[in-house]
XYZ file of C-alpha atoms in Angstrom:
613
model
C 90.413 -13.518 -61.670
C 92.787 -10.379 -64.280
C 91.541 -12.158 -67.428
C 88.277 -11.773 -66.000
C 88.061 -8.394 -65.229
C 89.329 -7.737 -68.629
C 86.159 -8.966 -70.411
C 84.097 -7.656 -67.938
C 85.301 -3.944 -68.762
C 85.491 -4.650 -72.386
C 81.386 -5.925 -71.980
C 80.491 -3.106 -70.286
C 81.858 -0.840 -72.817
C 80.996 -2.468 -76.272
C 77.722 -4.801 -75.140
C 76.040 -2.462 -72.039
C 72.977 -3.923 -72.986
C 73.811 -7.166 -71.426
C 73.817 -5.417 -67.965
C 70.358 -3.997 -68.468
C 69.104 -7.603 -68.268
C 65.408 -8.741 -69.274
C 63.314 -10.288 -66.939
C 63.071 -13.892 -66.942
C 59.305 -14.037 -68.099
C 58.779 -15.970 -70.834
C 61.168 -19.236 -69.941
C 59.286 -22.141 -68.922
C 60.286 -23.944 -65.688
C 62.498 -26.682 -65.381
C 59.826 -28.753 -63.599
C 56.851 -29.927 -65.281
C 53.619 -27.215 -64.890
C 50.485 -28.440 -63.576
C 49.048 -27.991 -66.775
C 51.546 -29.928 -68.637
C 50.852 -33.027 -66.366
C 47.370 -32.583 -66.823
C 48.425 -33.349 -70.686
C 50.578 -36.132 -69.789
C 47.760 -37.837 -67.726
C 45.141 -37.524 -70.548
C 47.488 -38.468 -73.028
C 46.593 -41.909 -75.094
C 49.402 -44.483 -73.681
C 50.923 -46.719 -76.337
C 51.891 -50.777 -75.157
C 54.856 -50.956 -76.715
C 57.734 -50.300 -74.258
C 60.212 -49.328 -76.987
C 57.882 -48.042 -79.483
C 59.476 -48.426 -83.196
C 63.051 -48.679 -82.296
C 64.858 -51.796 -82.556
C 64.990 -53.785 -79.334
C 67.559 -52.683 -76.841
C 71.142 -53.974 -76.982
C 72.020 -56.356 -73.865
C 76.059 -55.316 -74.056
C 75.163 -51.151 -73.206
C 76.528 -49.053 -70.749
C 76.004 -45.557 -69.833
C 79.070 -44.286 -69.374
C 79.936 -41.302 -66.425
C 79.579 -38.022 -67.344
C 83.546 -37.075 -65.722
C 84.217 -39.517 -68.797
C 85.899 -37.557 -71.833
C 82.737 -36.323 -74.078
C 83.005 -36.367 -77.727
C 80.473 -33.074 -77.967
C 78.284 -31.352 -75.695
C 75.025 -29.895 -76.407
C 73.045 -26.842 -75.632
C 69.915 -25.221 -76.991
C 70.601 -21.538 -77.330
C 67.852 -19.170 -75.519
C 65.591 -17.623 -77.384
C 64.157 -14.214 -76.070
C 60.104 -13.947 -75.809
C 57.627 -10.944 -74.761
C 57.068 -11.113 -71.018
C 53.062 -13.620 -72.199
C 55.178 -15.697 -73.714
C 52.832 -15.331 -77.079
C 55.678 -13.935 -79.546
C 59.349 -15.338 -79.911
C 61.405 -12.308 -80.352
C 64.209 -13.998 -81.622
C 67.658 -15.561 -81.302
C 68.559 -14.092 -77.550
C 71.551 -11.991 -77.556
C 70.068 -9.215 -75.146
C 69.372 -10.694 -72.207
C 71.149 -12.671 -69.254
C 69.897 -15.981 -71.092
C 72.048 -15.245 -74.228
C 74.935 -14.057 -72.344
C 74.694 -17.777 -70.422
C 74.492 -19.848 -73.590
C 77.512 -17.755 -75.100
C 79.560 -18.289 -72.064
C 79.153 -22.471 -72.393
C 79.821 -21.962 -76.059
C 83.012 -20.605 -75.610
C 84.013 -22.843 -72.452
C 82.693 -25.810 -74.137
C 84.567 -25.760 -77.093
C 87.983 -25.100 -75.521
C 87.475 -29.073 -74.724
C 85.467 -30.572 -77.494
C 82.643 -29.947 -80.022
C 79.916 -27.671 -78.659
C 76.894 -28.836 -80.050
C 74.165 -25.946 -80.562
C 70.401 -26.519 -81.281
C 68.744 -23.381 -83.017
C 65.378 -23.012 -84.246
C 66.304 -22.108 -87.755
C 68.894 -22.080 -90.092
C 69.372 -18.188 -90.275
C 69.887 -18.109 -86.357
C 73.314 -18.916 -86.897
C 74.419 -15.443 -88.173
C 73.656 -13.895 -85.468
C 74.741 -16.119 -82.727
C 78.236 -16.072 -85.631
C 78.087 -12.478 -84.702
C 77.619 -12.025 -81.155
C 80.413 -14.491 -80.390
C 82.854 -12.606 -82.660
C 81.722 -9.512 -81.218
C 82.449 -10.590 -77.602
C 86.166 -11.929 -78.479
C 85.033 -15.618 -78.607
C 84.288 -16.359 -82.780
C 83.116 -19.946 -83.039
C 85.276 -22.038 -84.008
C 84.885 -25.954 -82.782
C 80.763 -25.790 -82.919
C 78.013 -27.521 -85.028
C 74.692 -26.209 -85.331
C 71.667 -28.453 -85.321
C 68.717 -26.376 -87.222
C 65.248 -27.640 -85.054
C 62.191 -25.826 -83.580
C 62.319 -26.133 -79.541
C 59.869 -25.106 -76.406
C 62.841 -24.217 -74.121
C 66.705 -24.571 -73.361
C 66.403 -27.929 -70.739
C 68.393 -30.134 -72.881
C 69.725 -32.306 -69.977
C 66.190 -33.129 -68.871
C 64.766 -34.104 -73.119
C 68.465 -35.608 -74.102
C 69.578 -36.826 -75.691
C 71.220 -39.600 -73.213
C 73.997 -41.272 -74.665
C 75.151 -44.880 -74.217
C 77.991 -47.160 -75.744
C 77.047 -50.641 -77.210
C 78.305 -53.527 -79.317
C 81.644 -54.575 -79.528
C 83.008 -51.559 -81.254
C 81.706 -49.258 -78.818
C 78.975 -47.646 -81.169
C 77.532 -44.476 -79.707
C 73.550 -44.858 -79.104
C 70.865 -42.477 -77.549
C 67.991 -43.396 -75.132
C 65.269 -41.599 -75.497
C 62.852 -40.841 -72.536
C 59.397 -39.837 -72.571
C 59.237 -35.520 -71.590
C 56.681 -33.288 -70.464
C 53.699 -33.423 -72.744
C 53.428 -30.138 -74.362
C 57.022 -29.888 -75.161
C 57.073 -31.429 -78.232
C 59.382 -30.287 -79.749
C 61.982 -30.281 -77.098
C 61.111 -34.419 -76.835
C 61.256 -35.169 -80.675
C 64.919 -33.632 -80.567
C 66.984 -36.768 -79.798
C 65.907 -38.228 -82.242
C 66.042 -35.804 -84.876
C 69.754 -35.516 -83.466
C 70.303 -39.566 -83.818
C 69.389 -39.051 -87.389
C 71.780 -36.479 -88.382
C 74.673 -37.935 -86.531
C 73.510 -41.449 -87.557
C 73.079 -42.736 -83.847
C 70.428 -45.321 -82.997
C 67.617 -44.150 -80.804
C 65.902 -46.452 -78.601
C 62.588 -45.205 -77.807
C 61.202 -45.756 -74.342
C 57.942 -44.936 -72.311
C 59.720 -44.183 -69.401
C 58.800 -40.762 -67.789
C 62.051 -39.456 -66.627
C 64.660 -36.536 -67.172
C 68.075 -36.459 -67.196
C 69.194 -34.398 -64.433
C 67.038 -36.706 -61.858
C 70.302 -39.510 -63.302
C 73.604 -39.827 -62.220
C 75.914 -42.882 -62.758
C 79.486 -44.412 -61.910
C 79.679 -45.667 -65.390
C 79.877 -49.356 -64.173
C 76.493 -50.198 -63.836
C 74.970 -48.102 -60.646
C 72.246 -45.388 -61.325
C 71.251 -43.435 -58.795
C 68.404 -41.187 -58.921
C 65.281 -39.649 -56.549
C 62.028 -41.381 -55.643
C 60.028 -38.799 -58.300
C 60.529 -41.711 -60.859
C 58.869 -44.484 -59.484
C 55.919 -41.959 -58.408
C 55.508 -40.686 -61.810
C 55.811 -43.509 -63.549
C 53.135 -44.944 -61.342
C 50.547 -42.075 -61.241
C 51.345 -41.380 -65.345
C 51.811 -45.064 -67.219
C 50.709 -47.203 -64.278
C 53.852 -49.697 -63.886
C 54.518 -50.570 -60.405
C 57.900 -50.593 -58.478
C 59.575 -53.646 -60.111
C 58.446 -53.047 -63.658
C 59.815 -49.312 -63.391
C 63.118 -50.755 -62.141
C 63.164 -53.288 -64.363
C 62.761 -50.678 -67.210
C 65.816 -48.390 -65.903
C 67.752 -51.567 -65.798
C 66.991 -52.231 -69.225
C 66.619 -48.468 -70.552
C 70.340 -47.775 -68.697
C 72.238 -50.800 -68.928
C 72.142 -50.985 -64.787
C 72.763 -53.665 -62.411
C 72.254 -51.795 -59.436
C 69.795 -48.890 -58.860
C 70.120 -46.758 -55.804
C 66.814 -44.403 -54.933
C 67.291 -41.352 -53.467
C 64.495 -39.443 -51.698
C 63.344 -36.571 -53.357
C 63.191 -33.382 -52.368
C 60.567 -31.225 -51.491
C 61.681 -27.779 -52.005
C 63.330 -27.776 -55.076
C 62.111 -26.076 -57.433
C 59.498 -28.418 -58.358
C 61.835 -30.794 -60.184
C 62.565 -33.348 -57.631
C 66.126 -33.982 -59.775
C 69.438 -35.048 -57.810
C 71.453 -32.569 -59.845
C 70.133 -30.482 -58.206
C 72.462 -31.206 -54.872
C 74.688 -33.609 -55.537
C 77.335 -34.930 -57.899
C 79.847 -37.960 -58.594
C 83.090 -36.563 -59.555
C 84.911 -39.929 -60.517
C 83.378 -43.479 -59.776
C 84.259 -42.619 -56.053
C 84.544 -38.935 -55.704
C 80.720 -37.632 -54.465
C 79.977 -33.969 -53.687
C 76.277 -33.858 -51.807
C 75.079 -29.810 -50.612
C 75.528 -29.142 -46.833
C 72.599 -26.738 -45.752
C 73.053 -24.187 -43.056
C 71.030 -24.819 -39.703
C 69.053 -21.927 -40.094
C 67.519 -23.065 -43.096
C 64.092 -25.067 -41.929
C 62.852 -26.579 -44.494
C 62.267 -30.148 -44.665
C 65.109 -30.425 -47.903
C 67.870 -29.749 -45.044
C 66.883 -33.120 -43.065
C 66.408 -34.925 -46.540
C 69.599 -34.032 -48.268
C 71.857 -35.250 -45.071
C 69.466 -38.897 -45.026
C 70.645 -39.149 -48.422
C 74.199 -38.571 -47.918
C 74.347 -41.381 -44.761
C 72.725 -43.461 -47.418
C 75.660 -42.262 -50.123
C 78.406 -42.504 -47.547
C 77.163 -46.030 -46.741
C 77.858 -47.567 -49.882
C 80.841 -48.992 -51.273
C 82.250 -48.137 -55.006
C 83.010 -50.199 -57.982
C 86.312 -50.218 -56.208
C 84.686 -52.187 -53.077
C 85.409 -49.377 -50.399
C 83.003 -45.952 -49.269
C 82.830 -43.152 -51.199
C 84.920 -40.424 -50.459
C 82.098 -37.291 -49.983
C 82.559 -33.822 -49.763
C 79.795 -31.354 -48.177
C 79.431 -28.080 -50.566
C 77.873 -24.899 -49.372
C 74.914 -23.739 -49.976
C 74.636 -20.153 -51.641
C 73.938 -17.055 -50.507
C 71.787 -14.310 -51.538
C 73.597 -10.835 -52.423
C 74.175 -9.429 -48.774
C 76.011 -13.021 -48.093
C 72.905 -14.041 -45.870
C 71.144 -16.962 -46.108
C 67.576 -14.952 -46.238
C 65.636 -17.730 -48.124
C 65.101 -20.888 -45.024
C 61.268 -22.027 -45.516
C 60.393 -24.926 -48.164
C 58.526 -21.823 -50.110
C 61.676 -19.574 -50.240
C 64.280 -22.308 -51.180
C 61.301 -23.800 -53.857
C 60.990 -20.281 -55.683
C 64.610 -19.943 -55.877
C 66.858 -23.162 -56.039
C 70.442 -22.317 -55.792
C 73.187 -24.432 -55.647
C 77.111 -25.152 -56.308
C 77.182 -28.548 -57.771
C 74.767 -28.158 -60.488
C 77.416 -27.478 -62.804
C 78.799 -29.468 -66.357
C 82.136 -31.469 -66.303
C 83.269 -31.423 -69.554
C 86.429 -33.179 -70.113
C 89.085 -31.187 -68.354
C 87.261 -28.008 -67.302
C 84.000 -28.332 -64.544
C 80.844 -24.978 -64.592
C 79.650 -24.408 -62.115
C 76.744 -22.164 -61.511
C 77.702 -19.334 -59.406
C 75.221 -16.499 -57.568
C 77.510 -13.187 -58.252
C 80.024 -11.369 -61.289
C 82.213 -8.501 -61.086
C 79.422 -5.540 -60.050
C 77.453 -7.364 -57.061
C 76.713 -10.711 -55.590
C 78.613 -12.350 -52.873
C 81.697 -12.657 -55.134
C 83.925 -13.717 -51.953
C 81.568 -16.615 -51.466
C 82.100 -17.528 -55.219
C 86.096 -17.402 -54.962
C 86.150 -19.655 -52.034
C 83.575 -22.098 -53.852
C 86.554 -21.958 -57.013
C 89.536 -22.730 -54.473
C 87.254 -25.250 -52.891
C 86.600 -26.825 -56.210
C 90.343 -26.557 -57.460
C 90.980 -28.303 -54.214
C 88.738 -31.181 -54.599
C 89.242 -31.583 -58.506
C 93.176 -30.808 -59.266
C 93.979 -30.368 -62.743
C 90.448 -28.757 -63.871
C 89.727 -25.605 -65.317
C 87.077 -24.327 -62.879
C 84.586 -21.758 -64.280
C 81.813 -19.985 -62.617
C 78.679 -18.648 -64.381
C 76.625 -16.409 -62.493
C 73.173 -17.884 -62.424
C 71.404 -16.069 -60.161
C 68.309 -15.215 -62.991
C 68.579 -19.076 -63.498
C 67.681 -20.596 -60.317
C 63.947 -19.275 -59.858
C 63.552 -21.250 -63.063
C 64.405 -24.366 -61.059
C 67.968 -25.380 -62.475
C 71.274 -23.987 -63.731
C 74.105 -25.446 -65.474
C 73.979 -28.912 -65.689
C 70.254 -28.746 -66.429
C 70.653 -26.702 -69.975
C 73.868 -28.885 -70.972
C 74.190 -32.973 -71.979
C 77.481 -34.404 -73.005
C 77.617 -36.596 -76.053
C 80.170 -39.628 -75.023
C 83.400 -39.657 -76.818
C 83.724 -42.196 -79.889
C 86.372 -45.465 -79.475
C 86.657 -44.710 -75.316
C 89.636 -45.913 -73.663
C 88.408 -46.583 -69.966
C 90.923 -46.839 -66.942
C 89.781 -48.399 -63.748
C 92.278 -47.780 -61.312
C 91.617 -47.853 -57.426
C 93.945 -44.795 -56.336
C 96.629 -45.571 -53.731
C 95.137 -44.775 -50.061
C 97.895 -44.331 -47.608
C 97.414 -45.670 -44.060
C 99.110 -44.721 -40.280
C 101.736 -47.192 -40.852
C 104.234 -45.864 -42.863
C 105.291 -47.180 -46.181
C 107.483 -47.236 -49.873
C 106.273 -50.331 -51.583
C 102.449 -49.788 -53.156
C 100.709 -52.224 -55.106
C 99.261 -50.329 -58.606
C 96.194 -52.619 -60.186
C 94.398 -51.548 -63.226
C 92.093 -52.663 -65.842
C 92.285 -50.945 -69.280
C 89.368 -51.307 -71.764
C 88.796 -50.646 -75.504
C 87.492 -52.988 -78.557
C 90.582 -53.144 -80.123
C 92.802 -54.229 -77.076
C 95.421 -52.655 -74.958
C 98.930 -52.247 -76.213
C 100.452 -50.654 -72.936
C 100.112 -49.408 -69.746
C 102.633 -47.949 -67.183
C 102.469 -46.122 -64.145
C 104.034 -42.495 -64.254
C 105.599 -40.855 -61.014
C 107.746 -38.376 -58.953
C 108.716 -37.274 -56.108
C 108.892 -34.310 -54.550
C 108.405 -32.787 -58.055
C 111.117 -33.885 -59.436
C 111.503 -35.565 -62.858
C 109.227 -38.015 -63.772
C 109.966 -41.966 -63.858
C 107.893 -44.568 -65.614
C 106.604 -48.023 -64.316
C 105.584 -50.685 -66.691
C 102.818 -52.430 -65.487
C 102.361 -56.030 -66.353
C 99.164 -57.767 -68.001
C 97.891 -59.787 -65.364
C 94.824 -61.809 -66.812
C 92.813 -59.172 -67.748
C 94.595 -56.347 -65.027
C 97.970 -54.564 -65.076
C 99.625 -54.906 -62.118
C 102.692 -53.306 -60.541
C 104.267 -52.430 -57.413
C 105.971 -48.785 -57.031
C 108.908 -48.788 -54.874
C 110.063 -45.562 -53.714
C 113.690 -45.923 -52.611
C 114.904 -43.528 -49.924
C 110.888 -42.347 -49.247
C 110.300 -40.219 -45.723
C 107.288 -39.940 -43.962
C 107.066 -36.442 -45.196
C 107.620 -36.564 -49.053
C 105.228 -35.951 -51.642
C 104.477 -38.700 -54.722
C 102.593 -38.091 -57.244
C 101.507 -40.157 -60.044
C 99.203 -40.749 -62.783
C 98.395 -44.203 -65.035
C 99.370 -44.063 -69.029
C 97.267 -46.383 -71.236
C 97.324 -47.196 -74.697
C 95.093 -49.100 -77.064
C 96.328 -51.218 -79.976
C 94.905 -48.588 -82.115
C 96.218 -45.918 -81.182
C 94.071 -44.254 -78.301
C 95.343 -42.399 -75.130
C 93.895 -41.666 -71.962
C 95.500 -41.214 -68.518
C 93.772 -41.546 -65.410
C 93.097 -38.974 -63.491
C 91.999 -38.103 -66.905
C 93.644 -34.380 -65.979
C 96.863 -35.741 -65.792
C 99.542 -33.317 -67.694
C 96.892 -30.864 -68.973
C 97.757 -27.990 -66.464
C 100.617 -29.927 -64.695
C 98.374 -30.740 -61.317
C 95.980 -33.045 -62.249
C 97.646 -35.869 -60.583
C 97.132 -38.748 -57.806
C 99.129 -37.615 -54.691
C 100.266 -40.224 -52.140
C 101.162 -38.292 -48.715
C 100.901 -39.492 -44.947
C 100.055 -36.437 -43.671
C 96.472 -34.482 -45.003
C 97.368 -31.221 -47.113
C 94.812 -30.819 -49.399
C 93.072 -27.991 -47.127
C 89.348 -30.038 -47.934
C 89.590 -32.390 -45.156
C 87.411 -30.268 -42.997
C 84.014 -31.165 -45.398
C 85.019 -33.917 -46.133
C 82.459 -36.739 -44.208
C 82.279 -40.431 -43.361
C 79.200 -42.905 -42.186
C 77.952 -42.335 -39.091
C 75.538 -44.191 -36.868
C 72.110 -42.607 -38.299
C 68.463 -43.055 -38.044
C 66.299 -42.680 -41.184
C 63.180 -40.625 -42.420
C 60.094 -43.360 -41.752
C 57.703 -44.585 -43.990
C 54.721 -44.387 -44.708
C 54.051 -41.438 -42.613
C 51.142 -40.550 -41.812
C 50.966 -44.441 -40.717
C 48.223 -46.718 -40.509
C 48.886 -50.404 -38.872
C 52.643 -50.277 -39.150
C 55.949 -48.081 -39.039
C 59.150 -49.308 -41.318
C 61.859 -47.058 -39.798
C 65.425 -47.437 -41.444
C 68.430 -47.009 -39.946
C 72.058 -47.586 -40.152
C 74.988 -48.296 -37.748
C 79.081 -48.886 -38.108
C 79.431 -51.986 -35.910
C 77.560 -54.699 -34.573
C 75.153 -53.394 -31.817
C 72.532 -53.596 -29.569
C 69.817 -50.993 -30.997
C 66.551 -49.891 -29.316
C 63.742 -48.176 -31.324
C 60.859 -46.605 -29.158
C 57.907 -45.003 -29.925
C 56.620 -42.033 -27.909
C 53.352 -40.129 -27.523
C 53.727 -36.297 -27.148
C 54.054 -36.727 -23.499
C 57.536 -38.495 -23.924
C 56.070 -41.776 -22.786
C 57.174 -45.117 -24.939
C 54.193 -46.317 -26.489
C 56.139 -49.200 -28.544
C 59.701 -50.483 -28.383
C 61.952 -53.206 -30.136
C 65.402 -54.132 -29.234
C 67.257 -55.530 -31.998
C 70.697 -57.030 -32.414
C 71.702 -54.962 -35.181
C 74.962 -56.155 -37.692
C 76.791 -53.185 -39.667
C 75.012 -51.886 -42.585
C 71.826 -50.168 -43.152
C 68.416 -52.245 -42.320
C 64.601 -51.741 -41.101
C 62.776 -52.419 -38.321
C 59.219 -52.615 -38.626
C 56.983 -51.393 -35.594
C 53.496 -52.631 -35.171
C 51.349 -49.271 -34.299
C 47.713 -50.410 -35.256
C 46.942 -50.114 -31.123
C 47.829 -46.332 -31.481
C 45.209 -43.790 -31.654
C 45.624 -41.241 -34.337
C 47.917 -38.038 -33.707
C 50.814 -36.838 -33.590
C 54.098 -39.078 -32.365
C 58.207 -39.440 -32.246
C 60.577 -42.161 -32.637
C 63.415 -42.250 -31.784
C 66.993 -44.383 -31.353
C 69.247 -45.882 -29.074
C 72.662 -47.490 -30.315
C 74.290 -49.413 -26.797
C 71.764 -47.453 -24.554
C 72.965 -43.761 -26.246
C 70.284 -41.691 -27.449
C 71.157 -41.085 -31.311
C 68.591 -38.659 -32.550
C 63.852 -38.439 -32.430
C 62.024 -38.143 -35.361
C 58.235 -37.729 -35.462
C 55.146 -38.994 -37.981
C 51.711 -39.123 -37.939
C 49.250 -41.592 -37.132
C 46.282 -41.248 -39.099
């Protein structure tokens, strides 16, 4: 906090123009405009799915964003006149230039920051600006190439690994028509860095994709809808292309939001912290927009899934940002659509997490910002947590994640490890299981541990059929003790990695074994529940599909009721554990408003509504 205040005072004294910010007029929104959508519909579409690029490799893998990054791409903000008819130059005077500067600084502390500029001469102004801020650029690379705006996440590049050397390549999707300068940037970057660039006809943006690094891909239903209307693909074709383009084996579609600024991207409310930990926004009850229920449905679907470790995801609910007065004044769909605030649209770059906040040292709800910083430190121990004020960005429909894109690290050493989860029965022996992967092979793997901050000890793990295993035996352990540990791995070619990746960085990024909770975040941790999802289609004509979820083998009753409460259709189901769908015949129901309800073992769970046409 002291460092933040000191920097702020310095900025007031030396760069007061930053705080006399110009408006956001001129910048394109994160979402496709109506004019751009029409341009896309009018384009002549090629019959080649991958255009002029080489066929995609079969052994490709899209890494999780929490894996090691070689670099992070940003597009430095440019300043325009109010009607977007004239470029005034590289932005070093508005809030957007200040955001670009903060990103360049904090990214460069973790890896190279790759900065797209529109002209080579722009680099001189940026270097001078950063030096005057006290942040001279030292770990960077400029890529001069004219652009349209700064939504780097959405137009790419999207990196993946392939081949027996874990080479890096790019998947290049079709970006918005009318923003062709942005659409061609991945190909330009690939040429500059000698990467292969695989071109696809899939219409999608990077902000609508989230992967665990093991073949599971999350996305919203917008991708299916847009590729149906624009390219003419059916669902099967769209899914097949997504699996091919992203090397995915498991597709998890979430229902698109309606009030998120127009993008329909999942990164505006959910984020993977690691292979089995997910952040999901929590909208307060006073918000009446439909997105509140949609997010609840989506998180219950996430909670019903199992991670790559064969156990349920750990899900944390992240509060919704308030306005400057500390209140939730934007509660309707139109109001949320005009100011797409959230705290999860952040960038994970190696050992740092940069997230959107909505305050600074002058105004805004700084108390809430501080509470979110503390929350992330508890959820993500060992990470450097950095807030950046995005109050001028959220009305454009995006934030930090939307304007950044990680580049996968060379020579990756990936560590798969289900962290130890204790049960109610005390024990002092813990089975350690891990799988380490590098194209050169694995030299050694160890579990490094300590009890109650005592000296670190090392347990060498034994190679067993491609896994490394061992038994961590801790003598004299009591139920009140706290054990911390991490996995330490080294490949045959000398690459080293830990799991978690933050281990040793800030002396706190370790896994913790304790028999009583002490993290302070259990109150926002959620678990699956019996749940009634949104029915489809809605409006419906002849039949209604009603998805639901139960946690045990139970008798479920689904009822359709009219506005008077009279039961029109009823179906009893001996349901098994998990998600399933009840299909009801409503052909005889007159057109109008109806309700549907779910009872579990005779107890009413919830009621929702649909229209019959």
